[in-house]
């Protein structure tokens, strides 16, 4: 048996991404739909980023992290959607071995960064509501930059290590991935060599990218709810809740879709369900975030209005 497995081991040169319909009549609709969503994602998130950079009134911790979240969402979507559009347009489902690993690295990096930034933004709301008098000290500009740097470090290192470990894995033919992107779990299912270290790395990344940020978010909101319900005035409660409503909406959408992909029991998994959940958190949520954060935010509306009405140059906050 071992000899047979060794004969079936082939160096991977290409992978097939089969996450969507192969019917020719569906390709134009798929291409137009995802191209439209990608353009809206890029335009919306970059406008949020530029509006915050251009308006000195928004140079606060909350908007500093929102600007970085918008930039991260744009990069996260760009890690998978352009490749998908090329495959649909050329009617080719292949992605090269280096291309697959490169895409995987950036998906892990920006996906993990999204999680960390959402956790830091929850901490920002906790300090603003529960410790308002200490806000400027607890979230000084230096600390905000330090937190952002820690987010980059904590996501880049595991993503890079996991990608490098995958270069040591031998894959069996046929190398077919039932997704529109290079999913790490799907890749390991194609392996012929030992993958215990890789599977351990996935667990570690799950703890760092999902569990720990989610625990910080839950803790922050538990303290926020406790503090808000202690406010006697209904108007005061609503004002406090309104400052974190957009962030809480994004958290519920993002983590809900992630759990739909990675935390369901194996018996509940199907390729179709996983693909839909992946589209939700990799394509749709990055597209919706600019609308969620700007539609009910007067400061963002004013900043976007100034951005459209002036031709000034932009500088980072």
PDB file of C-alpha atoms in Angstrom:
ATOM      1  CA  UNK A   1       0.000   0.000   0.000  1.00  0.00           C
ATOM      2  CA  UNK A   2       2.815   2.417   0.867  1.00  0.00           C
ATOM      3  CA  UNK A   3       4.425   1.710  -2.495  1.00  0.00           C
ATOM      4  CA  UNK A   4       1.154   2.442  -4.321  1.00  0.00           C
ATOM      5  CA  UNK A   5       0.796   5.759  -2.479  1.00  0.00           C
ATOM      6  CA  UNK A   6       4.338   6.693  -3.410  1.00  0.00           C
ATOM      7  CA  UNK A   7       3.602   5.992  -7.069  1.00  0.00           C
ATOM      8  CA  UNK A   8       0.516   8.198  -6.931  1.00  0.00           C
ATOM      9  CA  UNK A   9       2.459  11.122  -5.487  1.00  0.00           C
ATOM     10  CA  UNK A  10       3.141  13.799  -8.097  1.00  0.00           C
ATOM     11  CA  UNK A  11       4.681  17.229  -7.719  1.00  0.00           C
ATOM     12  CA  UNK A  12       1.801  19.703  -7.963  1.00  0.00           C
ATOM     13  CA  UNK A  13       2.109  22.186 -10.822  1.00  0.00           C
ATOM     14  CA  UNK A  14      -1.526  23.308 -11.051  1.00  0.00           C
ATOM     15  CA  UNK A  15      -4.730  23.108  -9.045  1.00  0.00           C
ATOM     16  CA  UNK A  16      -8.287  23.117 -10.333  1.00  0.00           C
ATOM     17  CA  UNK A  17     -10.725  25.487  -8.595  1.00  0.00           C
ATOM     18  CA  UNK A  18     -14.217  24.088  -9.162  1.00  0.00           C
ATOM     19  CA  UNK A  19     -16.303  26.200  -6.804  1.00  0.00           C
ATOM     20  CA  UNK A  20     -18.781  27.467  -9.399  1.00  0.00           C
ATOM     21  CA  UNK A  21     -21.016  26.213 -12.151  1.00  0.00           C
ATOM     22  CA  UNK A  22     -19.217  25.038 -15.277  1.00  0.00           C
ATOM     23  CA  UNK A  23     -22.207  25.630 -17.567  1.00  0.00           C
ATOM     24  CA  UNK A  24     -21.275  28.117 -20.337  1.00  0.00           C
ATOM     25  CA  UNK A  25     -24.615  29.923 -20.050  1.00  0.00           C
ATOM     26  CA  UNK A  26     -23.857  30.816 -16.402  1.00  0.00           C
ATOM     27  CA  UNK A  27     -20.404  32.301 -16.983  1.00  0.00           C
ATOM     28  CA  UNK A  28     -21.484  35.748 -18.218  1.00  0.00           C
ATOM     29  CA  UNK A  29     -23.875  36.193 -15.291  1.00  0.00           C
ATOM     30  CA  UNK A  30     -21.253  35.054 -12.773  1.00  0.00           C
ATOM     31  CA  UNK A  31     -18.603  37.315 -14.279  1.00  0.00           C
ATOM     32  CA  UNK A  32     -20.862  40.380 -14.327  1.00  0.00           C
ATOM     33  CA  UNK A  33     -22.150  39.775 -10.795  1.00  0.00           C
ATOM     34  CA  UNK A  34     -18.765  39.317  -9.151  1.00  0.00           C
ATOM     35  CA  UNK A  35     -17.123  42.073 -11.183  1.00  0.00           C
ATOM     36  CA  UNK A  36     -19.842  44.484 -10.054  1.00  0.00           C
ATOM     37  CA  UNK A  37     -19.496  43.441  -6.405  1.00  0.00           C
ATOM     38  CA  UNK A  38     -15.709  43.709  -6.561  1.00  0.00           C
ATOM     39  CA  UNK A  39     -15.807  47.217  -8.052  1.00  0.00           C
ATOM     40  CA  UNK A  40     -18.298  48.331  -5.389  1.00  0.00           C
ATOM     41  CA  UNK A  41     -16.071  46.790  -2.689  1.00  0.00           C
ATOM     42  CA  UNK A  42     -12.964  48.573  -3.908  1.00  0.00           C
ATOM     43  CA  UNK A  43     -14.678  51.923  -4.469  1.00  0.00           C
ATOM     44  CA  UNK A  44     -16.565  51.868  -1.150  1.00  0.00           C
ATOM     45  CA  UNK A  45     -13.645  50.840   1.047  1.00  0.00           C
ATOM     46  CA  UNK A  46     -11.147  53.165  -0.618  1.00  0.00           C
ATOM     47  CA  UNK A  47     -13.586  56.078  -0.301  1.00  0.00           C
ATOM     48  CA  UNK A  48     -13.948  55.368   3.425  1.00  0.00           C
ATOM     49  CA  UNK A  49     -10.169  55.217   3.778  1.00  0.00           C
ATOM     50  CA  UNK A  50      -9.580  58.451   1.836  1.00  0.00           C
ATOM     51  CA  UNK A  51     -12.410  60.303   3.585  1.00  0.00           C
ATOM     52  CA  UNK A  52     -10.954  59.482   7.008  1.00  0.00           C
ATOM     53  CA  UNK A  53      -7.445  60.445   5.903  1.00  0.00           C
ATOM     54  CA  UNK A  54      -8.666  63.758   4.468  1.00  0.00           C
ATOM     55  CA  UNK A  55     -10.838  64.916   7.385  1.00  0.00           C
ATOM     56  CA  UNK A  56      -8.892  66.015  10.495  1.00  0.00           C
ATOM     57  CA  UNK A  57     -12.076  65.658  12.590  1.00  0.00           C
ATOM     58  CA  UNK A  58     -11.922  61.891  11.997  1.00  0.00           C
ATOM     59  CA  UNK A  59      -8.352  61.477  13.205  1.00  0.00           C
ATOM     60  CA  UNK A  60      -9.514  59.588  16.292  1.00  0.00           C
ATOM     61  CA  UNK A  61      -8.839  55.980  17.390  1.00  0.00           C
ATOM     62  CA  UNK A  62     -12.219  54.697  16.194  1.00  0.00           C
ATOM     63  CA  UNK A  63     -11.795  56.080  12.676  1.00  0.00           C
ATOM     64  CA  UNK A  64      -8.101  55.193  12.595  1.00  0.00           C
ATOM     65  CA  UNK A  65      -9.012  51.523  13.003  1.00  0.00           C
ATOM     66  CA  UNK A  66     -11.976  51.874  10.631  1.00  0.00           C
ATOM     67  CA  UNK A  67      -9.665  53.248   7.926  1.00  0.00           C
ATOM     68  CA  UNK A  68      -7.359  50.255   8.370  1.00  0.00           C
ATOM     69  CA  UNK A  69     -10.312  47.856   8.371  1.00  0.00           C
ATOM     70  CA  UNK A  70     -11.522  49.340   5.073  1.00  0.00           C
ATOM     71  CA  UNK A  71      -8.076  48.966   3.537  1.00  0.00           C
ATOM     72  CA  UNK A  72      -7.852  45.394   4.837  1.00  0.00           C
ATOM     73  CA  UNK A  73     -11.278  44.529   3.390  1.00  0.00           C
ATOM     74  CA  UNK A  74     -10.200  45.828  -0.010  1.00  0.00           C
ATOM     75  CA  UNK A  75      -7.027  43.708   0.129  1.00  0.00           C
ATOM     76  CA  UNK A  76      -8.896  40.648   1.448  1.00  0.00           C
ATOM     77  CA  UNK A  77     -11.338  40.759  -1.432  1.00  0.00           C
ATOM     78  CA  UNK A  78      -8.498  41.385  -3.913  1.00  0.00           C
ATOM     79  CA  UNK A  79      -6.743  38.210  -2.767  1.00  0.00           C
ATOM     80  CA  UNK A  80      -9.414  35.976  -4.313  1.00  0.00           C
ATOM     81  CA  UNK A  81     -11.902  37.800  -6.557  1.00  0.00           C
ATOM     82  CA  UNK A  82      -9.556  38.929  -9.387  1.00  0.00           C
ATOM     83  CA  UNK A  83      -8.263  35.370  -9.800  1.00  0.00           C
ATOM     84  CA  UNK A  84     -11.836  34.110  -9.842  1.00  0.00           C
ATOM     85  CA  UNK A  85     -12.809  36.683 -12.492  1.00  0.00           C
ATOM     86  CA  UNK A  86      -9.858  35.678 -14.675  1.00  0.00           C
ATOM     87  CA  UNK A  87     -10.848  32.009 -14.424  1.00  0.00           C
ATOM     88  CA  UNK A  88     -14.467  32.760 -15.330  1.00  0.00           C
ATOM     89  CA  UNK A  89     -13.482  35.029 -18.228  1.00  0.00           C
ATOM     90  CA  UNK A  90     -10.953  32.598 -19.708  1.00  0.00           C
ATOM     91  CA  UNK A  91     -13.147  29.586 -18.846  1.00  0.00           C
ATOM     92  CA  UNK A  92     -10.102  28.044 -17.187  1.00  0.00           C
ATOM     93  CA  UNK A  93     -10.280  26.702 -13.656  1.00  0.00           C
ATOM     94  CA  UNK A  94      -6.569  26.278 -13.100  1.00  0.00           C
ATOM     95  CA  UNK A  95      -4.302  28.122 -10.705  1.00  0.00           C
ATOM     96  CA  UNK A  96      -0.577  27.457 -10.550  1.00  0.00           C
ATOM     97  CA  UNK A  97       1.067  25.929  -7.489  1.00  0.00           C
ATOM     98  CA  UNK A  98       2.975  29.158  -6.623  1.00  0.00           C
ATOM     99  CA  UNK A  99      -0.163  31.178  -7.350  1.00  0.00           C
ATOM    100  CA  UNK A 100      -2.225  29.000  -5.024  1.00  0.00           C
ATOM    101  CA  UNK A 101       0.238  29.328  -2.145  1.00  0.00           C
ATOM    102  CA  UNK A 102       0.556  33.079  -2.706  1.00  0.00           C
ATOM    103  CA  UNK A 103      -3.217  33.480  -2.681  1.00  0.00           C
ATOM    104  CA  UNK A 104      -3.461  31.340   0.457  1.00  0.00           C
ATOM    105  CA  UNK A 105      -0.891  33.499   2.264  1.00  0.00           C
ATOM    106  CA  UNK A 106      -2.703  36.752   1.517  1.00  0.00           C
ATOM    107  CA  UNK A 107      -6.101  35.269   2.382  1.00  0.00           C
ATOM    108  CA  UNK A 108      -4.779  34.111   5.763  1.00  0.00           C
ATOM    109  CA  UNK A 109      -3.002  37.423   6.338  1.00  0.00           C
ATOM    110  CA  UNK A 110      -5.893  39.757   5.542  1.00  0.00           C
ATOM    111  CA  UNK A 111      -8.556  37.415   6.919  1.00  0.00           C
ATOM    112  CA  UNK A 112      -6.691  37.235  10.225  1.00  0.00           C
ATOM    113  CA  UNK A 113      -6.093  40.984  10.179  1.00  0.00           C
ATOM    114  CA  UNK A 114      -9.839  41.534   9.734  1.00  0.00           C
ATOM    115  CA  UNK A 115     -10.484  39.494  12.884  1.00  0.00           C
ATOM    116  CA  UNK A 116      -7.843  41.310  14.918  1.00  0.00           C
ATOM    117  CA  UNK A 117      -9.037  44.747  13.830  1.00  0.00           C
ATOM    118  CA  UNK A 118     -12.627  43.892  14.734  1.00  0.00           C
ATOM    119  CA  UNK A 119     -11.392  42.848  18.193  1.00  0.00           C
ATOM    120  CA  UNK A 120      -9.385  46.084  18.625  1.00  0.00           C
ATOM    121  CA  UNK A 121     -12.412  48.113  17.503  1.00  0.00           C
ATOM    122  CA  UNK A 122     -14.519  46.323  20.128  1.00  0.00           C
ATOM    123  CA  UNK A 123     -11.939  47.332  22.740  1.00  0.00           C
ATOM    124  CA  UNK A 124     -12.160  50.907  21.430  1.00  0.00           C
ATOM    125  CA  UNK A 125     -15.944  50.917  21.948  1.00  0.00           C
ATOM    126  CA  UNK A 126     -15.508  49.390  25.427  1.00  0.00           C
ATOM    127  CA  UNK A 127     -13.142  52.171  26.508  1.00  0.00           C
ATOM    128  CA  UNK A 128     -15.307  54.893  24.916  1.00  0.00           C
ATOM    129  CA  UNK A 129     -18.479  53.728  26.701  1.00  0.00           C
ATOM    130  CA  UNK A 130     -17.180  52.257  29.966  1.00  0.00           C
ATOM    131  CA  UNK A 131     -14.105  54.457  30.539  1.00  0.00           C
ATOM    132  CA  UNK A 132     -14.887  57.718  28.701  1.00  0.00           C
ATOM    133  CA  UNK A 133     -12.730  59.895  30.952  1.00  0.00           C
ATOM    134  CA  UNK A 134      -9.682  57.716  30.246  1.00  0.00           C
ATOM    135  CA  UNK A 135     -10.303  57.376  26.492  1.00  0.00           C
ATOM    136  CA  UNK A 136      -7.560  59.736  25.288  1.00  0.00           C
ATOM    137  CA  UNK A 137      -5.019  58.076  27.577  1.00  0.00           C
ATOM    138  CA  UNK A 138      -6.116  54.446  27.111  1.00  0.00           C
ATOM    139  CA  UNK A 139      -6.073  54.851  23.329  1.00  0.00           C
ATOM    140  CA  UNK A 140      -3.312  57.339  22.668  1.00  0.00           C
ATOM    141  CA  UNK A 141      -1.956  57.683  19.105  1.00  0.00           C
ATOM    142  CA  UNK A 142       1.154  55.747  20.096  1.00  0.00           C
ATOM    143  CA  UNK A 143      -0.907  52.895  21.530  1.00  0.00           C
ATOM    144  CA  UNK A 144      -3.141  52.800  18.449  1.00  0.00           C
ATOM    145  CA  UNK A 145      -0.094  52.407  16.206  1.00  0.00           C
ATOM    146  CA  UNK A 146       1.271  49.736  18.565  1.00  0.00           C
ATOM    147  CA  UNK A 147      -2.022  47.812  18.473  1.00  0.00           C
ATOM    148  CA  UNK A 148      -2.077  47.999  14.673  1.00  0.00           C
ATOM    149  CA  UNK A 149       1.512  46.756  14.513  1.00  0.00           C
ATOM    150  CA  UNK A 150       0.669  43.865  16.833  1.00  0.00           C
ATOM    151  CA  UNK A 151      -2.281  42.941  14.618  1.00  0.00           C
ATOM    152  CA  UNK A 152       0.010  42.801  11.576  1.00  0.00           C
ATOM    153  CA  UNK A 153       2.620  40.760  13.448  1.00  0.00           C
ATOM    154  CA  UNK A 154       0.148  38.291  14.960  1.00  0.00           C
ATOM    155  CA  UNK A 155      -1.423  37.597  11.566  1.00  0.00           C
ATOM    156  CA  UNK A 156       1.627  37.725   9.300  1.00  0.00           C
ATOM    157  CA  UNK A 157       3.797  35.250  11.218  1.00  0.00           C
ATOM    158  CA  UNK A 158       1.305  32.325  11.393  1.00  0.00           C
ATOM    159  CA  UNK A 159       0.163  32.952   7.794  1.00  0.00           C
ATOM    160  CA  UNK A 160       3.752  32.878   6.552  1.00  0.00           C
ATOM    161  CA  UNK A 161       4.695  29.809   8.606  1.00  0.00           C
ATOM    162  CA  UNK A 162       1.628  27.873   7.434  1.00  0.00           C
ATOM    163  CA  UNK A 163       2.318  28.770   3.793  1.00  0.00           C
ATOM    164  CA  UNK A 164       5.968  27.710   4.080  1.00  0.00           C
ATOM    165  CA  UNK A 165       4.964  24.419   5.727  1.00  0.00           C
ATOM    166  CA  UNK A 166       2.688  23.699   2.762  1.00  0.00           C
ATOM    167  CA  UNK A 167       5.699  23.819   0.443  1.00  0.00           C
ATOM    168  CA  UNK A 168       6.901  20.633   2.171  1.00  0.00           C
ATOM    169  CA  UNK A 169       3.660  18.770   1.423  1.00  0.00           C
ATOM    170  CA  UNK A 170       3.335  16.402  -1.535  1.00  0.00           C
ATOM    171  CA  UNK A 171      -0.065  16.478  -3.264  1.00  0.00           C
ATOM    172  CA  UNK A 172      -1.866  13.615  -4.950  1.00  0.00           C
ATOM    173  CA  UNK A 173      -3.345  13.828  -8.426  1.00  0.00           C
ATOM    174  CA  UNK A 174      -5.936  14.938  -9.335  1.00  0.00           C
ATOM    175  CA  UNK A 175      -5.449  18.253  -7.523  1.00  0.00           C
ATOM    176  CA  UNK A 176      -9.057  19.446  -7.503  1.00  0.00           C
ATOM    177  CA  UNK A 177     -10.182  22.045  -4.937  1.00  0.00           C
ATOM    178  CA  UNK A 178     -13.994  22.311  -4.576  1.00  0.00           C
ATOM    179  CA  UNK A 179     -13.849  26.076  -3.927  1.00  0.00           C
ATOM    180  CA  UNK A 180     -13.257  29.281  -5.885  1.00  0.00           C
ATOM    181  CA  UNK A 181     -10.085  29.927  -3.884  1.00  0.00           C
ATOM    182  CA  UNK A 182      -7.230  27.922  -2.353  1.00  0.00           C
ATOM    183  CA  UNK A 183      -8.781  26.756   0.900  1.00  0.00           C
ATOM    184  CA  UNK A 184      -6.202  25.424   3.409  1.00  0.00           C
ATOM    185  CA  UNK A 185      -8.349  22.524   4.607  1.00  0.00           C
ATOM    186  CA  UNK A 186      -9.154  21.476   1.042  1.00  0.00           C
ATOM    187  CA  UNK A 187      -5.462  21.564   0.157  1.00  0.00           C
ATOM    188  CA  UNK A 188      -4.546  19.242   3.022  1.00  0.00           C
ATOM    189  CA  UNK A 189      -7.156  16.733   1.865  1.00  0.00           C
ATOM    190  CA  UNK A 190      -5.159  16.407  -1.370  1.00  0.00           C
ATOM    191  CA  UNK A 191      -1.918  15.620   0.457  1.00  0.00           C
ATOM    192  CA  UNK A 192      -0.104  12.304   0.114  1.00  0.00           C
ATOM    193  CA  UNK A 193       2.537  13.070   2.717  1.00  0.00           C
ATOM    194  CA  UNK A 194       2.237  13.555   6.453  1.00  0.00           C
ATOM    195  CA  UNK A 195       0.256  16.691   7.390  1.00  0.00           C
ATOM    196  CA  UNK A 196       0.136  16.531  11.199  1.00  0.00           C
ATOM    197  CA  UNK A 197       2.199  19.702  11.567  1.00  0.00           C
ATOM    198  CA  UNK A 198       0.033  21.504   9.015  1.00  0.00           C
ATOM    199  CA  UNK A 199      -3.153  20.438  10.791  1.00  0.00           C
ATOM    200  CA  UNK A 200      -1.695  21.606  14.104  1.00  0.00           C
ATOM    201  CA  UNK A 201      -0.886  24.952  12.458  1.00  0.00           C
ATOM    202  CA  UNK A 202      -4.497  25.296  11.308  1.00  0.00           C
ATOM    203  CA  UNK A 203      -5.660  24.757  14.902  1.00  0.00           C
ATOM    204  CA  UNK A 204      -3.184  27.374  16.148  1.00  0.00           C
ATOM    205  CA  UNK A 205      -4.348  29.844  13.507  1.00  0.00           C
ATOM    206  CA  UNK A 206      -7.960  29.117  14.408  1.00  0.00           C
ATOM    207  CA  UNK A 207      -7.200  30.028  18.007  1.00  0.00           C
ATOM    208  CA  UNK A 208      -5.292  33.179  17.040  1.00  0.00           C
ATOM    209  CA  UNK A 209      -7.520  34.394  14.204  1.00  0.00           C
ATOM    210  CA  UNK A 210     -10.946  33.310  15.451  1.00  0.00           C
ATOM    211  CA  UNK A 211     -11.174  32.237  19.085  1.00  0.00           C
ATOM    212  CA  UNK A 212      -9.036  34.879  20.814  1.00  0.00           C
ATOM    213  CA  UNK A 213     -10.423  37.884  18.874  1.00  0.00           C
ATOM    214  CA  UNK A 214     -13.969  36.592  19.353  1.00  0.00           C
ATOM    215  CA  UNK A 215     -13.394  36.172  23.103  1.00  0.00           C
ATOM    216  CA  UNK A 216     -12.128  39.754  23.320  1.00  0.00           C
ATOM    217  CA  UNK A 217     -15.158  40.986  21.359  1.00  0.00           C
ATOM    218  CA  UNK A 218     -17.590  39.042  23.569  1.00  0.00           C
ATOM    219  CA  UNK A 219     -15.883  40.292  26.740  1.00  0.00           C
ATOM    220  CA  UNK A 220     -15.930  43.904  25.503  1.00  0.00           C
ATOM    221  CA  UNK A 221     -19.598  43.795  24.573  1.00  0.00           C
ATOM    222  CA  UNK A 222     -20.551  42.056  27.801  1.00  0.00           C
ATOM    223  CA  UNK A 223     -19.005  44.975  29.694  1.00  0.00           C
ATOM    224  CA  UNK A 224     -20.615  47.463  27.298  1.00  0.00           C
ATOM    225  CA  UNK A 225     -24.099  45.963  27.765  1.00  0.00           C
ATOM    226  CA  UNK A 226     -23.613  45.916  31.540  1.00  0.00           C
ATOM    227  CA  UNK A 227     -22.633  49.580  31.523  1.00  0.00           C
ATOM    228  CA  UNK A 228     -25.394  50.629  29.112  1.00  0.00           C
ATOM    229  CA  UNK A 229     -28.164  48.915  31.054  1.00  0.00           C
ATOM    230  CA  UNK A 230     -26.935  50.790  34.104  1.00  0.00           C
ATOM    231  CA  UNK A 231     -27.841  54.088  32.417  1.00  0.00           C
ATOM    232  CA  UNK A 232     -31.190  55.316  33.734  1.00  0.00           C
ATOM    233  CA  UNK A 233     -32.086  57.485  30.739  1.00  0.00           C
ATOM    234  CA  UNK A 234     -33.524  55.633  27.680  1.00  0.00           C
ATOM    235  CA  UNK A 235     -32.012  58.352  25.501  1.00  0.00           C
ATOM    236  CA  UNK A 236     -28.607  57.761  27.057  1.00  0.00           C
ATOM    237  CA  UNK A 237     -28.867  54.032  26.450  1.00  0.00           C
ATOM    238  CA  UNK A 238     -29.780  54.532  22.800  1.00  0.00           C
ATOM    239  CA  UNK A 239     -26.935  57.000  22.283  1.00  0.00           C
ATOM    240  CA  UNK A 240     -24.447  54.550  23.790  1.00  0.00           C
ATOM    241  CA  UNK A 241     -25.743  51.622  21.727  1.00  0.00           C
ATOM    242  CA  UNK A 242     -25.779  53.681  18.526  1.00  0.00           C
ATOM    243  CA  UNK A 243     -22.022  54.218  18.715  1.00  0.00           C
ATOM    244  CA  UNK A 244     -21.342  50.484  18.413  1.00  0.00           C
ATOM    245  CA  UNK A 245     -24.294  49.316  16.314  1.00  0.00           C
ATOM    246  CA  UNK A 246     -22.379  49.320  13.016  1.00  0.00           C
ATOM    247  CA  UNK A 247     -19.432  47.438  14.472  1.00  0.00           C
ATOM    248  CA  UNK A 248     -21.686  44.854  16.121  1.00  0.00           C
ATOM    249  CA  UNK A 249     -23.546  44.300  12.822  1.00  0.00           C
ATOM    250  CA  UNK A 250     -20.271  43.636  10.981  1.00  0.00           C
ATOM    251  CA  UNK A 251     -19.068  41.296  13.746  1.00  0.00           C
ATOM    252  CA  UNK A 252     -22.262  39.225  13.615  1.00  0.00           C
ATOM    253  CA  UNK A 253     -22.135  38.947   9.820  1.00  0.00           C
ATOM    254  CA  UNK A 254     -18.419  38.173   9.658  1.00  0.00           C
ATOM    255  CA  UNK A 255     -18.224  35.626  12.471  1.00  0.00           C
ATOM    256  CA  UNK A 256     -21.550  34.075  11.551  1.00  0.00           C
ATOM    257  CA  UNK A 257     -20.311  33.281   8.048  1.00  0.00           C
ATOM    258  CA  UNK A 258     -16.908  32.092   9.307  1.00  0.00           C
ATOM    259  CA  UNK A 259     -18.550  29.703  11.740  1.00  0.00           C
ATOM    260  CA  UNK A 260     -20.670  28.434   8.882  1.00  0.00           C
ATOM    261  CA  UNK A 261     -17.483  27.380   7.091  1.00  0.00           C
ATOM    262  CA  UNK A 262     -15.149  26.192   9.853  1.00  0.00           C
ATOM    263  CA  UNK A 263     -17.090  25.378  13.017  1.00  0.00           C
ATOM    264  CA  UNK A 264     -19.981  23.254  11.791  1.00  0.00           C
ATOM    265  CA  UNK A 265     -19.716  19.486  12.440  1.00  0.00           C
ATOM    266  CA  UNK A 266     -18.447  17.463   9.460  1.00  0.00           C
ATOM    267  CA  UNK A 267     -21.889  15.885   8.979  1.00  0.00           C
ATOM    268  CA  UNK A 268     -23.374  19.336   8.284  1.00  0.00           C
ATOM    269  CA  UNK A 269     -20.714  20.302   5.742  1.00  0.00           C
ATOM    270  CA  UNK A 270     -21.300  20.401   2.001  1.00  0.00           C
ATOM    271  CA  UNK A 271     -19.331  22.033  -0.775  1.00  0.00           C
ATOM    272  CA  UNK A 272     -22.289  24.195  -1.743  1.00  0.00           C
ATOM    273  CA  UNK A 273     -22.869  25.454   1.827  1.00  0.00           C
ATOM    274  CA  UNK A 274     -19.177  26.207   2.321  1.00  0.00           C
ATOM    275  CA  UNK A 275     -18.979  28.062  -1.002  1.00  0.00           C
ATOM    276  CA  UNK A 276     -21.978  30.218  -0.111  1.00  0.00           C
ATOM    277  CA  UNK A 277     -20.570  31.037   3.324  1.00  0.00           C
ATOM    278  CA  UNK A 278     -17.167  31.801   1.775  1.00  0.00           C
ATOM    279  CA  UNK A 279     -18.747  34.194  -0.727  1.00  0.00           C
ATOM    280  CA  UNK A 280     -20.542  35.894   2.164  1.00  0.00           C
ATOM    281  CA  UNK A 281     -17.461  36.664   4.262  1.00  0.00           C
ATOM    282  CA  UNK A 282     -14.927  37.072   1.408  1.00  0.00           C
ATOM    283  CA  UNK A 283     -17.006  39.026  -1.121  1.00  0.00           C
ATOM    284  CA  UNK A 284     -20.326  40.301   0.212  1.00  0.00           C
ATOM    285  CA  UNK A 285     -19.345  41.496   3.709  1.00  0.00           C
ATOM    286  CA  UNK A 286     -16.332  43.537   2.472  1.00  0.00           C
ATOM    287  CA  UNK A 287     -18.737  45.109  -0.028  1.00  0.00           C
ATOM    288  CA  UNK A 288     -21.344  45.903   2.652  1.00  0.00           C
ATOM    289  CA  UNK A 289     -18.965  47.274   5.304  1.00  0.00           C
ATOM    290  CA  UNK A 290     -18.667  50.789   3.803  1.00  0.00           C
ATOM    291  CA  UNK A 291     -22.468  51.082   3.702  1.00  0.00           C
ATOM    292  CA  UNK A 292     -22.878  49.735   7.241  1.00  0.00           C
ATOM    293  CA  UNK A 293     -20.331  52.179   8.658  1.00  0.00           C
ATOM    294  CA  UNK A 294     -21.411  55.245   6.686  1.00  0.00           C
ATOM    295  CA  UNK A 295     -25.202  55.187   6.208  1.00  0.00           C
ATOM    296  CA  UNK A 296     -26.013  55.923   9.875  1.00  0.00           C
ATOM    297  CA  UNK A 297     -22.845  57.824  10.702  1.00  0.00           C
ATOM    298  CA  UNK A 298     -23.190  61.580  10.288  1.00  0.00           C
ATOM    299  CA  UNK A 299     -19.450  62.168  10.626  1.00  0.00           C
ATOM    300  CA  UNK A 300     -18.709  59.739   7.802  1.00  0.00           C
ATOM    301  CA  UNK A 301     -21.432  61.253   5.622  1.00  0.00           C
ATOM    302  CA  UNK A 302     -19.975  64.718   6.149  1.00  0.00           C
ATOM    303  CA  UNK A 303     -16.442  63.480   5.424  1.00  0.00           C
ATOM    304  CA  UNK A 304     -17.559  61.741   2.234  1.00  0.00           C
ATOM    305  CA  UNK A 305     -19.395  64.900   1.188  1.00  0.00           C
ATOM    306  CA  UNK A 306     -16.239  66.959   1.692  1.00  0.00           C
ATOM    307  CA  UNK A 307     -14.247  64.355  -0.218  1.00  0.00           C
ATOM    308  CA  UNK A 308     -16.505  64.616  -3.250  1.00  0.00           C
ATOM    309  CA  UNK A 309     -16.697  68.402  -3.123  1.00  0.00           C
ATOM    310  CA  UNK A 310     -12.963  69.095  -2.815  1.00  0.00           C
ATOM    311  CA  UNK A 311      -9.904  68.131  -4.811  1.00  0.00           C
ATOM    312  CA  UNK A 312      -7.417  68.141  -1.973  1.00  0.00           C
ATOM    313  CA  UNK A 313      -4.515  65.771  -1.581  1.00  0.00           C
ATOM    314  CA  UNK A 314      -4.634  63.105   1.100  1.00  0.00           C
ATOM    315  CA  UNK A 315      -2.336  62.228   3.946  1.00  0.00           C
ATOM    316  CA  UNK A 316      -2.490  59.431   6.473  1.00  0.00           C
ATOM    317  CA  UNK A 317      -3.935  60.387   9.902  1.00  0.00           C
TER     318      UNK A 317
END
